[in-house]
Amino acid sequence: MLYTLTLYLHILSAIIATGPLFGIFPLLNRMQKAPDDQLQSYVIAIQGVLRAVANGGHVLVPTGLLLIWFGGWSFSSFWILATIVIMLCSLLFMARAFKPSMAFAQSDEFTKIRFIKMVKTATYQYILLMGILLWLMVDKPMLW
């Protein structure tokens, strides 16, 4: 029962850590057509989405560690090591991809088109990283 509850929480937190990213695209599409006086509200909404994604990881990591322990997996398994490496890379990526775009939104050089391109590119890349993590956790490939 505890394993099932932990698995459910892990899956739910994975949805929370990934799902909101897809909400950025409609926001960016609306932002593209929005008048300049409404741009800041879109930037704030995007920041909220990014906070939700980051906070989803606060449950994802501990439940994942519990599942590894409950499942009897070795931390030297390929899929676990690859997941940890990619997860650490995704933390660095999120800081390097989204923080500059949020800082750019507050700068004097802010342009709507450049901001949209920055956020869209970072979002696609982050979704790709999350997809790789999901594949590793579901397929559990064993290369050694």
Short mmCIF file of C-alpha atoms in Angstrom, two decimals:
data_model
loop_
_atom_site.label_atom_id
_atom_site.label_comp_id
_atom_site.label_asym_id
_atom_site.label_seq_id
_atom_site.Cartn_x
_atom_site.Cartn_y
_atom_site.Cartn_z
CA MET A 1 0.00 0.00 0.00
CA LEU A 2 2.83 2.42 0.88
CA TYR A 3 4.57 1.64 -2.41
CA THR A 4 1.36 2.34 -4.37
CA LEU A 5 0.78 5.64 -2.56
CA THR A 6 4.40 6.68 -3.16
CA LEU A 7 4.13 5.72 -6.83
CA TYR A 8 0.90 7.75 -7.17
CA LEU A 9 2.54 10.80 -5.56
CA HIS A 10 5.57 10.39 -7.81
CA ILE A 11 3.45 10.26 -10.96
CA LEU A 12 1.34 13.22 -9.81
CA SER A 13 4.46 15.27 -9.10
CA ALA A 14 5.89 14.35 -12.52
CA ILE A 15 2.70 15.70 -14.08
CA ILE A 16 2.98 18.88 -12.01
CA ALA A 17 6.67 19.24 -12.95
CA THR A 18 5.99 18.81 -16.68
CA GLY A 19 2.39 19.64 -17.50
CA PRO A 20 2.44 23.40 -16.89
CA LEU A 21 5.22 23.77 -19.48
CA PHE A 22 2.65 23.13 -22.20
CA GLY A 23 0.64 26.09 -20.88
CA ILE A 24 3.46 28.44 -21.83
CA PHE A 25 2.74 28.10 -25.55
CA PRO A 26 -0.81 29.56 -25.46
CA LEU A 27 0.47 32.34 -23.19
CA LEU A 28 3.21 33.19 -25.70
CA ASN A 29 0.71 33.14 -28.59
CA ARG A 30 -1.55 35.57 -26.74
CA MET A 31 1.43 37.67 -25.73
CA GLN A 32 2.41 38.02 -29.37
CA LYS A 33 -0.92 39.73 -30.12
CA ALA A 34 -1.17 41.67 -26.85
CA PRO A 35 -0.67 45.43 -26.64
CA ASP A 36 2.50 46.63 -24.93
CA ASP A 37 0.68 47.71 -21.76
CA GLN A 38 -0.37 44.06 -21.11
CA LEU A 39 3.01 42.40 -21.67
CA GLN A 40 4.06 42.47 -18.03
CA SER A 41 1.00 40.44 -17.00
CA TYR A 42 2.05 37.71 -19.44
CA VAL A 43 5.58 37.72 -18.06
CA ILE A 44 4.16 37.30 -14.54
CA ALA A 45 1.94 34.42 -15.72
CA ILE A 46 4.94 32.68 -17.30
CA GLN A 47 6.90 33.14 -14.08
CA GLY A 48 4.03 31.45 -12.23
CA VAL A 49 4.12 28.51 -14.62
CA LEU A 50 7.87 28.14 -14.12
CA ARG A 51 7.42 28.24 -10.33
CA ALA A 52 4.83 25.44 -10.57
CA VAL A 53 7.24 23.35 -12.64
CA ALA A 54 10.08 23.91 -10.17
CA ASN A 55 7.89 23.13 -7.15
CA GLY A 56 6.71 19.88 -8.73
CA GLY A 57 10.26 18.63 -8.35
CA HIS A 58 10.14 19.07 -4.58
CA VAL A 59 7.92 16.00 -4.31
CA LEU A 60 9.28 14.23 -7.39
CA VAL A 61 12.79 13.69 -6.06
CA PRO A 62 11.99 12.30 -2.59
CA THR A 63 9.24 10.01 -3.90
CA GLY A 64 11.60 8.80 -6.61
CA LEU A 65 14.24 7.98 -4.02
CA LEU A 66 11.64 6.12 -1.95
CA LEU A 67 10.54 4.13 -5.01
CA ILE A 68 14.14 3.14 -5.71
CA TRP A 69 14.50 1.99 -2.11
CA PHE A 70 11.12 0.18 -2.02
CA GLY A 71 11.82 -1.46 -5.40
CA GLY A 72 15.24 -2.75 -4.37
CA TRP A 73 16.98 -1.04 -7.30
CA SER A 74 20.69 -0.41 -7.12
CA PHE A 75 21.86 3.18 -7.47
CA SER A 76 24.48 1.87 -9.90
CA SER A 77 21.76 0.85 -12.39
CA PHE A 78 22.16 2.66 -15.70
CA TRP A 79 18.68 4.18 -15.74
CA ILE A 80 19.05 5.54 -12.20
CA LEU A 81 22.48 7.05 -12.82
CA ALA A 82 21.31 8.51 -16.15
CA THR A 83 18.20 9.94 -14.48
CA ILE A 84 20.28 11.59 -11.75
CA VAL A 85 22.75 13.07 -14.25
CA ILE A 86 19.98 14.40 -16.52
CA MET A 87 18.01 15.70 -13.54
CA LEU A 88 21.04 17.66 -12.32
CA CYS A 89 21.58 18.95 -15.86
CA SER A 90 17.93 20.00 -16.04
CA LEU A 91 18.33 22.05 -12.86
CA LEU A 92 21.30 23.87 -14.37
CA PHE A 93 19.46 24.17 -17.67
CA MET A 94 16.37 25.68 -16.06
CA ALA A 95 18.49 28.29 -14.32
CA ARG A 96 20.46 29.10 -17.48
CA ALA A 97 17.50 29.09 -19.87
CA PHE A 98 14.63 30.68 -18.02
CA LYS A 99 16.29 33.06 -15.56
CA PRO A 100 17.99 35.10 -18.31
CA SER A 101 14.72 35.38 -20.21
CA MET A 102 12.96 36.57 -17.05
CA ALA A 103 15.77 39.06 -16.41
CA PHE A 104 15.52 40.16 -20.06
CA ALA A 105 11.80 40.84 -19.50
CA GLN A 106 12.74 43.36 -16.81
CA SER A 107 15.53 45.01 -18.79
CA ASP A 108 15.46 48.16 -20.91
CA GLU A 109 16.33 46.10 -24.01
CA PHE A 110 13.12 44.05 -23.70
CA THR A 111 11.42 43.25 -26.98
CA LYS A 112 8.37 41.07 -27.18
CA ILE A 113 9.60 39.06 -30.17
CA ARG A 114 12.99 38.23 -28.65
CA PHE A 115 11.44 37.34 -25.28
CA ILE A 116 8.92 35.01 -26.91
CA LYS A 117 11.68 33.32 -28.91
CA MET A 118 13.86 32.89 -25.80
CA VAL A 119 11.07 31.37 -23.73
CA LYS A 120 9.75 29.17 -26.54
CA THR A 121 13.21 27.74 -27.28
CA ALA A 122 13.90 27.09 -23.59
CA THR A 123 10.49 25.46 -23.15
CA TYR A 124 11.00 23.07 -26.06
CA GLN A 125 14.42 22.11 -24.76
CA TYR A 126 13.14 21.59 -21.21
CA ILE A 127 10.24 19.46 -22.46
CA LEU A 128 12.78 17.33 -24.34
CA LEU A 129 14.81 16.88 -21.15
CA MET A 130 11.69 15.95 -19.18
CA GLY A 131 10.71 13.50 -21.93
CA ILE A 132 14.08 11.79 -21.65
CA LEU A 133 13.65 11.56 -17.88
CA LEU A 134 10.18 10.07 -18.30
CA TRP A 135 11.52 7.52 -20.77
CA LEU A 136 14.28 6.49 -18.37
CA MET A 137 11.85 6.07 -15.48
CA VAL A 138 9.24 4.15 -17.44
CA ASP A 139 11.43 1.98 -19.68
CA LYS A 140 14.28 1.53 -17.19
CA PRO A 141 16.87 0.64 -19.85
CA MET A 142 19.73 -1.52 -18.59
CA LEU A 143 22.94 -0.87 -20.50
CA TRP A 144 25.04 -2.64 -17.87
#
